[in-house]
CSV table of C-alpha atoms and ligand atoms in Angstrom, one decimal:
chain,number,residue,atom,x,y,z
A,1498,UNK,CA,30.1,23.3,23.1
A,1499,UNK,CA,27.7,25.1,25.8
A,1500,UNK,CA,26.0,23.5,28.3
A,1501,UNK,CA,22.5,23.6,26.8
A,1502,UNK,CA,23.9,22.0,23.7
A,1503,UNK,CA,25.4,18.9,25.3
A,1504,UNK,CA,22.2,18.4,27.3
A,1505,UNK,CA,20.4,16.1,25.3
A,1506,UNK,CA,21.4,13.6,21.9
A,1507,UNK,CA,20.9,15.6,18.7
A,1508,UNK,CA,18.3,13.8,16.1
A,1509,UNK,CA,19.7,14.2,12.1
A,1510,UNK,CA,17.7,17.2,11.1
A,1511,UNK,CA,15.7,15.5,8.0
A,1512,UNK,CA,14.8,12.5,10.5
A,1513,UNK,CA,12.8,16.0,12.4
A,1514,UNK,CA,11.8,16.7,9.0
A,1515,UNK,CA,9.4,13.3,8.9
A,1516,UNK,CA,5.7,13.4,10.3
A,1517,UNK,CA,5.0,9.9,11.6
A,1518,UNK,CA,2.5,7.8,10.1
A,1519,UNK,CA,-1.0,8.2,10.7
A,1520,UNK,CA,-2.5,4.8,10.8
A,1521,UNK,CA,-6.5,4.3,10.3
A,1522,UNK,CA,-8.3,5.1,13.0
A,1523,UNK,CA,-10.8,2.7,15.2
A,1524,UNK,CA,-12.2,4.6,17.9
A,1525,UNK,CA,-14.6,7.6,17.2
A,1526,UNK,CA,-13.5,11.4,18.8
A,1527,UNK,CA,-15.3,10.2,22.5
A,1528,UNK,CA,-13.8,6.9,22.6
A,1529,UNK,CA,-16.3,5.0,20.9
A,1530,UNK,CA,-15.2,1.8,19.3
A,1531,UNK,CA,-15.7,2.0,15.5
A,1532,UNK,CA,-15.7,-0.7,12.7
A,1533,UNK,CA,-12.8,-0.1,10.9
A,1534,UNK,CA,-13.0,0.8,6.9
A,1535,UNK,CA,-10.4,3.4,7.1
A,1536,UNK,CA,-7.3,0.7,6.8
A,1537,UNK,CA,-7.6,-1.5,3.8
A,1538,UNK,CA,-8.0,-4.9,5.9
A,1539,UNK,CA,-9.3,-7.8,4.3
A,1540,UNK,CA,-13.4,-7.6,5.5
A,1541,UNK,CA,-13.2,-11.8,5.1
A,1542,UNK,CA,-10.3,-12.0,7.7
A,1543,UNK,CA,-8.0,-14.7,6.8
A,1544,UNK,CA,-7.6,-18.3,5.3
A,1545,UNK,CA,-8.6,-20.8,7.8
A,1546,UNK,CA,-5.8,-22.7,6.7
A,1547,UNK,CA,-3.4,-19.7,7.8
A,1548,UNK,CA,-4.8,-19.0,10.9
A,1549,UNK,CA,-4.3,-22.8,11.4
A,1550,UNK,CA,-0.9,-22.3,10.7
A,1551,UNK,CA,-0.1,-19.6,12.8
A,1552,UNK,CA,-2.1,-21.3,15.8
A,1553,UNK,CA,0.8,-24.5,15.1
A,1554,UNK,CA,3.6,-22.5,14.8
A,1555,UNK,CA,2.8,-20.8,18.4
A,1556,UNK,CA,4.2,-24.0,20.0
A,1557,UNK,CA,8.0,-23.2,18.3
A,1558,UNK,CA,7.7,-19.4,20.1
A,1559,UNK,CA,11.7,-20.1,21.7
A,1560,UNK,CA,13.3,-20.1,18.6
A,1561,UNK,CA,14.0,-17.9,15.8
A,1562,UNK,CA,12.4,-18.2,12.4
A,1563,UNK,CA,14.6,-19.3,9.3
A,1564,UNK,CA,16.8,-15.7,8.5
A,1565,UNK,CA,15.6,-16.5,5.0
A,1566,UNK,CA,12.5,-17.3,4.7
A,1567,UNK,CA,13.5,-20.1,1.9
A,1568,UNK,CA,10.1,-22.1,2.6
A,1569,UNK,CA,8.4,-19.3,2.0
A,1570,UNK,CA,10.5,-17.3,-1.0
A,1571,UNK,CA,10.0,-20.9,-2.7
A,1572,UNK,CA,6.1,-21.0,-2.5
A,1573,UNK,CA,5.8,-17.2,-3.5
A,1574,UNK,CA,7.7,-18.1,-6.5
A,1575,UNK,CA,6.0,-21.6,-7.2
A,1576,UNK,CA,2.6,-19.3,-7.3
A,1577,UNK,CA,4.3,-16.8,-9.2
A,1578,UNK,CA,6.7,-18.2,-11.2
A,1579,UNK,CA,9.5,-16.6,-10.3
A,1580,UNK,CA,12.8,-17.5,-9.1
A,1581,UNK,CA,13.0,-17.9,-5.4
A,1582,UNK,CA,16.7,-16.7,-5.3
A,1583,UNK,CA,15.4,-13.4,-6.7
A,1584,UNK,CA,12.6,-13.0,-4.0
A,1585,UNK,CA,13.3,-11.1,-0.2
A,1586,UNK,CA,10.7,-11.0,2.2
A,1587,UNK,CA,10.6,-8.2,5.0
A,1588,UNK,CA,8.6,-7.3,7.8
A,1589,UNK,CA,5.3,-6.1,5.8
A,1590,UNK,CA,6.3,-4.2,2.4
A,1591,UNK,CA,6.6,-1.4,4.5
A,1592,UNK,CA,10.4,-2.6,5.5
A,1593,UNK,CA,11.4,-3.6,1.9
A,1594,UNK,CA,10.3,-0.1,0.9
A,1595,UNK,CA,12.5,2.1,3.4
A,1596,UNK,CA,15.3,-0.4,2.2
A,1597,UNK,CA,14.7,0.0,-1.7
A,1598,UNK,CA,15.0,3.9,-0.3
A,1599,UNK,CA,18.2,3.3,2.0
A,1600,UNK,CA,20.2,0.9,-0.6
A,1601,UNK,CA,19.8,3.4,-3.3
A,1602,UNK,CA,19.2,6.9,-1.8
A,1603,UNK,CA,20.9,9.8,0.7
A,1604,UNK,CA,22.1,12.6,1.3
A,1605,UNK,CA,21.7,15.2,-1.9
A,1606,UNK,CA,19.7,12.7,-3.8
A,1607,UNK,CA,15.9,13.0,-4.8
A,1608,UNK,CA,12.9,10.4,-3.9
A,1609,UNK,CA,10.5,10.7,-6.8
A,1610,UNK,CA,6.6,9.6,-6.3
A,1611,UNK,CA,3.3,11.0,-7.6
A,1612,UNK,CA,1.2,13.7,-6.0
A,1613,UNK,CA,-1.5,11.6,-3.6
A,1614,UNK,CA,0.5,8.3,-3.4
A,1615,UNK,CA,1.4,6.2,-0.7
A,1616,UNK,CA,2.7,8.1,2.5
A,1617,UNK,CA,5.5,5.9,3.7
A,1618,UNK,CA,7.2,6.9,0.4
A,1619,UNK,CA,8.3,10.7,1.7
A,1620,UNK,CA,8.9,8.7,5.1
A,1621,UNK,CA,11.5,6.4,3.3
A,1622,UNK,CA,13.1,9.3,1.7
A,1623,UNK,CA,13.6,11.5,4.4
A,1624,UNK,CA,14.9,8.8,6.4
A,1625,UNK,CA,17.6,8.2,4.7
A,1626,UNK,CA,18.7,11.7,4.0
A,1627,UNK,CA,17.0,11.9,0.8
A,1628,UNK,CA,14.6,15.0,-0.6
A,1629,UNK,CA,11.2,13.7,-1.7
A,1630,UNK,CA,9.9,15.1,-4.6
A,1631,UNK,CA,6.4,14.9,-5.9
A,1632,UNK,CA,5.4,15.0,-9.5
A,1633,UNK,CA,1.8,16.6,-10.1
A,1634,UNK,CA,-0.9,13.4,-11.2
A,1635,UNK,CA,-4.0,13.8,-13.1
A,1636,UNK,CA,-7.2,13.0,-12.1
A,1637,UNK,CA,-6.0,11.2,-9.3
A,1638,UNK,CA,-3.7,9.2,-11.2
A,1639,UNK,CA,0.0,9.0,-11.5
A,1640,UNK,CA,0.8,10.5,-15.0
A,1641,UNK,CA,4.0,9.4,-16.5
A,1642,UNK,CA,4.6,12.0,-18.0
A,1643,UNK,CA,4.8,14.4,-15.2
A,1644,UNK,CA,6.6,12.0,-13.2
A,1645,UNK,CA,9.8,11.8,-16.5
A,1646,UNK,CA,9.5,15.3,-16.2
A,1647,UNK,CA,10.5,15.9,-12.5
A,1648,UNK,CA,13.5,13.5,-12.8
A,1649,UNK,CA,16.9,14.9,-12.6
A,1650,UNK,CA,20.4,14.4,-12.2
A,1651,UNK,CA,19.6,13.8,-8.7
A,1652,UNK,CA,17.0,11.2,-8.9
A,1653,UNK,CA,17.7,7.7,-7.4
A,1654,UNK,CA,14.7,6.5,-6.8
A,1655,UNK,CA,10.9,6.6,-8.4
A,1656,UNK,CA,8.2,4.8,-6.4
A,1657,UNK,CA,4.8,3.9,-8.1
A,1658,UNK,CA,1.7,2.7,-5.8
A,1659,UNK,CA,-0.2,0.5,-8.7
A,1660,UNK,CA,-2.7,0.4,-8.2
A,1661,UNK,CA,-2.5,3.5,-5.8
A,1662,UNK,CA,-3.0,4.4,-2.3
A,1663,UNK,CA,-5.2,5.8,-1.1
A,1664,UNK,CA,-7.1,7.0,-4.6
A,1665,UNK,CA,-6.8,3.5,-6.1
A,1666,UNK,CA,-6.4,4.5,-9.3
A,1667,UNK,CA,-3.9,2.0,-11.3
A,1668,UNK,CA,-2.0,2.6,-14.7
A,1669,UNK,CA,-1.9,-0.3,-17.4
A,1670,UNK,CA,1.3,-2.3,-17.6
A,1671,UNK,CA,2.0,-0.2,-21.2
A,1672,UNK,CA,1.9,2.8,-19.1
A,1673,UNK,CA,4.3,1.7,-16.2
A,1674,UNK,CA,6.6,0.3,-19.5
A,1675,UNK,CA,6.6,3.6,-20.6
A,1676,UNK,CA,7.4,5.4,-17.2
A,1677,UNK,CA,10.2,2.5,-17.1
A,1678,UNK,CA,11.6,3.1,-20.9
A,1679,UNK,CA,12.3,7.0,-20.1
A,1680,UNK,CA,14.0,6.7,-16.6
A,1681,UNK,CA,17.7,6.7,-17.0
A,1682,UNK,CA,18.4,3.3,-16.7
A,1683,UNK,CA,20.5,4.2,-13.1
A,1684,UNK,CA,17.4,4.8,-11.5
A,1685,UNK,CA,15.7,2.3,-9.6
A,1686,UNK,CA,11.9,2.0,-10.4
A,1687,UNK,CA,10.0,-0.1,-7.4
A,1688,UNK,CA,6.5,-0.9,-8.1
A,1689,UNK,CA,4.5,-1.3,-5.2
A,1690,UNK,CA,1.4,-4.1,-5.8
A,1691,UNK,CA,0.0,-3.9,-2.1
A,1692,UNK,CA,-2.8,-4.3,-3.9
A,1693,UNK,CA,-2.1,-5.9,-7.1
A,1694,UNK,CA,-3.8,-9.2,-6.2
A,1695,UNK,CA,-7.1,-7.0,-6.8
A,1696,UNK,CA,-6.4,-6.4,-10.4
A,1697,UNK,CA,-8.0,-8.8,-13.1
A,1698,UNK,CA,-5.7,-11.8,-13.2
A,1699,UNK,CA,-4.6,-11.1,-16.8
A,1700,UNK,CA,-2.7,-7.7,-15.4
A,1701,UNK,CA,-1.3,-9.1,-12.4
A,1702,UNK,CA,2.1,-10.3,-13.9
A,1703,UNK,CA,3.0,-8.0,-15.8
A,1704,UNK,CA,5.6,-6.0,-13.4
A,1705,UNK,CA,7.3,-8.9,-12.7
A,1706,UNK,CA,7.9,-9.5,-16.3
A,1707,UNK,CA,9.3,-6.0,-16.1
A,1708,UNK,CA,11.5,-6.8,-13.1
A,1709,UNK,CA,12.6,-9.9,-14.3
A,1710,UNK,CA,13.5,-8.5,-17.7
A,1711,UNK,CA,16.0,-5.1,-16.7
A,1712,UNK,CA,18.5,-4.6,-13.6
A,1713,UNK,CA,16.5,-0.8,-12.3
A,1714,UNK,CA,12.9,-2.8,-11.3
A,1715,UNK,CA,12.1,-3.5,-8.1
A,1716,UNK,CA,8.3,-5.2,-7.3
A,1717,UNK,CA,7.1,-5.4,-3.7
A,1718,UNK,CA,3.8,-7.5,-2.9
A,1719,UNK,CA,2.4,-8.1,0.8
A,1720,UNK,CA,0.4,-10.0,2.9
A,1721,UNK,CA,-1.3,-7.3,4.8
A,1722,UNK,CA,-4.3,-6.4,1.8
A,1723,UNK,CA,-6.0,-9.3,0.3
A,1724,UNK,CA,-4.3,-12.1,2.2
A,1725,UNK,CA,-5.7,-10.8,5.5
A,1726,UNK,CA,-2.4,-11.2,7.6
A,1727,UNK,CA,-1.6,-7.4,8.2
A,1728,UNK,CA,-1.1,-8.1,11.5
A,1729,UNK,CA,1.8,-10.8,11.1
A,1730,UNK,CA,3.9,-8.3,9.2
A,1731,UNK,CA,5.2,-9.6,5.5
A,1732,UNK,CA,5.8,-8.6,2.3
A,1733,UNK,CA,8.2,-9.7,-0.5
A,1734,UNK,CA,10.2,-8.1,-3.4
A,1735,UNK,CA,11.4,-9.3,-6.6
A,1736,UNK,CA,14.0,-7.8,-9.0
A,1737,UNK,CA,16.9,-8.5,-10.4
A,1738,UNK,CA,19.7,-10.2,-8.2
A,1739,UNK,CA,22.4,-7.4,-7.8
A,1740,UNK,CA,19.1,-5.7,-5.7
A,1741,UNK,CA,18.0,-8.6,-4.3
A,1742,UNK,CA,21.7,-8.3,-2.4
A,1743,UNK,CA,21.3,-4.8,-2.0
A,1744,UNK,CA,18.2,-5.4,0.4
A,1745,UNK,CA,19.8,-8.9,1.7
A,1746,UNK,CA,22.5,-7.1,3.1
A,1747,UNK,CA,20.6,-3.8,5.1
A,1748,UNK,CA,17.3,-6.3,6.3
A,1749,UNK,CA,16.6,-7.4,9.7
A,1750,UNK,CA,18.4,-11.0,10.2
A,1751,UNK,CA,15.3,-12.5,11.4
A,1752,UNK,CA,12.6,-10.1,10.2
A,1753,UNK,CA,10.0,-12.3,9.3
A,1754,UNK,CA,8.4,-14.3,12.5
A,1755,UNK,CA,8.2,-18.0,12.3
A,1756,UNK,CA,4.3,-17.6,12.4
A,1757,UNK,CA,4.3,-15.2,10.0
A,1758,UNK,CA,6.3,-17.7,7.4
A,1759,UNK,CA,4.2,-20.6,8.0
A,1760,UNK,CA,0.9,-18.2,8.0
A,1761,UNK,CA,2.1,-16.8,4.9
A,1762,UNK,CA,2.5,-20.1,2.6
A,1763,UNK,CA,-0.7,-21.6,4.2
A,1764,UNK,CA,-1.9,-18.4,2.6
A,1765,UNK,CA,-0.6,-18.5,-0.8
A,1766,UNK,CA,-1.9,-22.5,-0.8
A,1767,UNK,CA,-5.4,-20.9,-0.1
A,1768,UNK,CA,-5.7,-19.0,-3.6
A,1769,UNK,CA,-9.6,-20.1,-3.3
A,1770,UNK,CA,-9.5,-17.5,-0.3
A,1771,UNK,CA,-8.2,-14.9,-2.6
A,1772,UNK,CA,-10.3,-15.5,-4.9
A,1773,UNK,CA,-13.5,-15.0,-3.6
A,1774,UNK,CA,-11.8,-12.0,-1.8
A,1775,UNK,CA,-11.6,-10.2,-5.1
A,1776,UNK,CA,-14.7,-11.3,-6.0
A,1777,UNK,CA,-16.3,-10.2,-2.9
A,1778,UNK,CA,-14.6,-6.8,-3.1
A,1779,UNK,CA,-15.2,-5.7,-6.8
A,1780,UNK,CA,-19.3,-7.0,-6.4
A,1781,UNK,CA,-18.7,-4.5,-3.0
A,1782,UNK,CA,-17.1,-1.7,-4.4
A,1783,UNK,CA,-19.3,-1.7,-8.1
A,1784,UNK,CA,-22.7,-1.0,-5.4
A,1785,UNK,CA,-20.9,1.2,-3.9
A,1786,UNK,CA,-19.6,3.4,-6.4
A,1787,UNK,CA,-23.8,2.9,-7.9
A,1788,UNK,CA,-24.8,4.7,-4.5
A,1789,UNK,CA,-22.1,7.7,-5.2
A,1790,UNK,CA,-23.6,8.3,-8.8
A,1791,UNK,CA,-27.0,8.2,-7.4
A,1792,UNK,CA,-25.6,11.2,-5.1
A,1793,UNK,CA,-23.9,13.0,-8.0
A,1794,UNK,CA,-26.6,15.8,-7.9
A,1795,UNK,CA,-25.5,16.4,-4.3
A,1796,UNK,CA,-21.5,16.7,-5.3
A,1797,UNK,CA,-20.6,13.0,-4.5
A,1798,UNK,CA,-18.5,11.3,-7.0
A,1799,UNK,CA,-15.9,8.4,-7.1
A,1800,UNK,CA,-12.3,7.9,-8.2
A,1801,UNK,CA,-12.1,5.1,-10.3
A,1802,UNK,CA,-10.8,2.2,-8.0
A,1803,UNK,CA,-8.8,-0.7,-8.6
A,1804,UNK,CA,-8.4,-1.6,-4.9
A,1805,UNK,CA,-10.0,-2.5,-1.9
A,1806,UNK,CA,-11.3,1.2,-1.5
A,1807,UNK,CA,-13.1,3.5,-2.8
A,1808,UNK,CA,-12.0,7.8,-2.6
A,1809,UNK,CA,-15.1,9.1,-2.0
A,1810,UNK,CA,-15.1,13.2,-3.6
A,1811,UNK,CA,-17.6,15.8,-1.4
A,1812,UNK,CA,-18.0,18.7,-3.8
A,1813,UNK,CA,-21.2,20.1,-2.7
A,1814,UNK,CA,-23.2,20.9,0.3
A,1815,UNK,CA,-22.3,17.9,2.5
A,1816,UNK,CA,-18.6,18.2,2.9
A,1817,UNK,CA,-16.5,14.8,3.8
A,1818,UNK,CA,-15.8,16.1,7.0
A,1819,UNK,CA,-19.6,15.9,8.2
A,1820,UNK,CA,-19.7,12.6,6.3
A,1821,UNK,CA,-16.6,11.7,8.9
A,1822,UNK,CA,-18.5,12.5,11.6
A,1823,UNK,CA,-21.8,10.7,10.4
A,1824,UNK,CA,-19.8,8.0,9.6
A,1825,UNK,CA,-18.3,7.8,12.8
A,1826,UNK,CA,-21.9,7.9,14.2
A,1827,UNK,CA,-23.1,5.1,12.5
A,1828,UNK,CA,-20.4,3.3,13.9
A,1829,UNK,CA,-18.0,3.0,11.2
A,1830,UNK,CA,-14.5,4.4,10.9
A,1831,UNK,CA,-12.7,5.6,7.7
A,1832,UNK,CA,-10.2,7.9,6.0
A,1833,UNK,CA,-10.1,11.3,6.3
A,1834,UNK,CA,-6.7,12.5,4.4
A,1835,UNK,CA,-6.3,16.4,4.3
A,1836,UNK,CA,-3.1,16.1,5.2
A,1837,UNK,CA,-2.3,14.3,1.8
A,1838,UNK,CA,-4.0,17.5,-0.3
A,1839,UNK,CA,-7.4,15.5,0.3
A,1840,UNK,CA,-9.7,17.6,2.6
A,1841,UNK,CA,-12.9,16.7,0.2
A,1842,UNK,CA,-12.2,13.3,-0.1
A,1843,UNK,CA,-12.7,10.3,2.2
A,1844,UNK,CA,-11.3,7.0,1.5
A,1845,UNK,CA,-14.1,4.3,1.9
A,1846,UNK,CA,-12.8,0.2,2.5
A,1847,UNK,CA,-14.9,-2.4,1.2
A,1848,UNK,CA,-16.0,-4.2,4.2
A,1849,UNK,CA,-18.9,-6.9,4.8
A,1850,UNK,CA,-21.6,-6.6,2.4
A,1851,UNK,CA,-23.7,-5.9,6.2
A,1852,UNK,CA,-21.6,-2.9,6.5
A,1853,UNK,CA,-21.1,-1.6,3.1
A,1854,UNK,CA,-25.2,-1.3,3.2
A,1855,UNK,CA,-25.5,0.9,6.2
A,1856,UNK,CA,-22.7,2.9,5.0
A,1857,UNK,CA,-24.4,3.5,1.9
A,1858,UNK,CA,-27.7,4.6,4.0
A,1859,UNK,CA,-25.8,6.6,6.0
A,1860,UNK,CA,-24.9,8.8,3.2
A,1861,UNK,CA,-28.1,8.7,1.4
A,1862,UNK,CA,-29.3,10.2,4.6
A,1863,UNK,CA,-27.0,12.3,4.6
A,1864,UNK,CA,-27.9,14.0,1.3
A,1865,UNK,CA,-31.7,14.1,2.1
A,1866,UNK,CA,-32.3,11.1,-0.3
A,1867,UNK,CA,-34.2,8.5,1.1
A,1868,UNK,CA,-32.0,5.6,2.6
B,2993,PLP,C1,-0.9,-1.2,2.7
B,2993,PLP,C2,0.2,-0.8,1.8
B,2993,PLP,C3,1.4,-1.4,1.9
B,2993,PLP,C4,1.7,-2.6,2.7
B,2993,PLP,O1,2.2,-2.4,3.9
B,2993,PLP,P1,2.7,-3.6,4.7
B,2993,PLP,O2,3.9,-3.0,5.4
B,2993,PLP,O3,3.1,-4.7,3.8
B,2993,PLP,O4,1.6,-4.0,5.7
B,2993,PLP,C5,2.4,-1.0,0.9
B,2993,PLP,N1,2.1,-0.1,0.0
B,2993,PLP,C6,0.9,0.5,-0.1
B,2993,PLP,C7,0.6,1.4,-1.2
B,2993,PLP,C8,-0.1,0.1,0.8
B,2993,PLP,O5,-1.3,0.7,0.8
């Protein structure tokens, strides 16, 4: 070997292959600090009787948390009704998903995801030495039948946002039964429900009846959207047990914090908290979806959103990037995704009712239209 070559460690090619995550911005191009609507945060902050928890648990800071999070596994599946030897928690959903990738994926095999999905999913693939592949969706929504079409020999693993990031579009538990029925059944499915506490309640089981039911589903849930505790870090899964091992055995041995377990079943004891939440964001999103149909004759128009966002579409003389910038001006941050295939598009979080109002001025004015 020359010289040169032994100079420095040599990264795995496909781990140069990944572009690191872009998180949501919350400072404006000159520094400015910006309200944040560009990272799906919950605009009502969290349950007072989690933040209590977590300000209780600061006192036990010198030890380590329980490895299993069994306090908390059992109340996620007392509010579930699942089995609590069937449920892993990981640091934020985000771990859980790189794991589902790891335990199941590598070198030579293929990732599978729809077109405009989640970006940690081509992460998770390439980090393990996997090809991501993308199946073509429609109307901003995953179409099964795309997605059946691009599997092959080599697919391991199909991921489904549902309802999606960042277009929040969502497909009907008959549709995600039918993009289950024609995997081979060696494929693992994982359904990700960041935000599936936003879907009307009568929805909201349904993929774990699907996971509980056959061996290849994998659910993962989190605590970061409508429970308001993005910044302690947890998520969940539930599937069958053989997977349940699968992700026991490659997790961080202490990867949930002890605040983050006691924050977490405060949390799940508040459903009150999540319930005005939803409310809160579907009264939100409705008026603001109203403004962008008002604006249609300008080129706005909406994706149909079951989440705590709204994609915002800029077809016509004002372009999203200007609304960016206006945006930005008024004081407000959000998401500006070209790099996903979504240069027209910006991707709008339901905040405070204070701030959803001056947003919606703010592009009123920006059309000409009276604010
Ligand atoms: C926000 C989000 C997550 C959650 O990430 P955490 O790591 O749990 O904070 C997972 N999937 C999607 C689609 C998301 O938008």
């Amino acid at each position: 070997m020359s010289e040169a070559s032994r100079s420095a460690p040599h990264p795995k090619p496909y781990i140069l292959g990944i572009h690191a995550y872009q998180p949501g911005k919350s400072q404006s191009a000159s520094g400015k600090p910006l309200i944040k609507l560009s990272a799906n945060e919950n605009p009502l902050g969290t349950s007072p009787l989690a933040l209590a928890a977590l300000s209780a648990a600061r006192a036990e800071a010198a030890t380590y948390p329980d490895p299993d999070s069994l306090g908390l596994r059992e109340k996620i599946a007392e509010v579930h009704g699942l089995d609590p030897a069937l449920v892993v928690c990981g640091t934020g959903s985000d771990e859980l998903l790189n794991l589902a990738a790891q335990g199941f994926a590598g070198a030579g095999d293929e990732v599978l995801f729809s077109r405009h999905s989640f970006a940690v999913y081509d992460i998770a693939a390439r980090r393990c030495g996997a090809q991501p592949v993308e199946a073509p969706d429609t109307a901003y929504t995953a179409d099964v039948d795309a997605l059946l079409a691009a599997v092959t020999p080599h697919t391991r693993v199909v991921f489904l946002a549902n309802p999606n990031n960042p277009t929040g579009t969502w497909l009907p538990p008959a549709e995600v039964a039918r993009l289950h029925a024609g995997l081979p059944s060696d494929v693992l499915l994982v359904v990700d429900e960041a935000y599936g506490e936003y879907v009307a309640p009568e929805y909201q089981s349904a993929a774990f009846e699907l996971a509980a039911q056959y061996p290849n589903v994998l659910v993962t849930r989190t605590f970061s959207k409508i429970y308001g505790l993005a910044a302690e870090r947890i998520g969940w899964a539930t599937g069958a047990a053989p997977l349940i091992d699968v992700l026991n055995r490659i997790r961080g041995p202490f990867n949930v914090t002890a605040s983050g377990q006691a924050a977490a079943c405060a949390a799940l004891g508040d459903q009150e908290f999540v319930r005005a939440s939803r409310e809160h964001n579907a009264a939100q999103r409705t008026a603001l979806a109203e403004v962008v149909t008002q604006l249609g004759n300008h080129g706005l128009s909406f994706v149909p959103s079951e989440a705590n966002f709204l994609l915002v579409l800029f077809e016509g003389q004002v372009s999203a990037a200007a609304a960016l910038d206006a945006l930005a001006e008024e004081g407000y941050a959000v998401r500006h995704l070209p790099g996903q295939g979504l240069p027209h598009a910006l991707r709008i979080t339901i905040g405070k009712s204070g701030d959803m109002a001056r947003v919606a001025a703010c592009l009123k004015r920006l059309c000409g239209e009276a604010a």
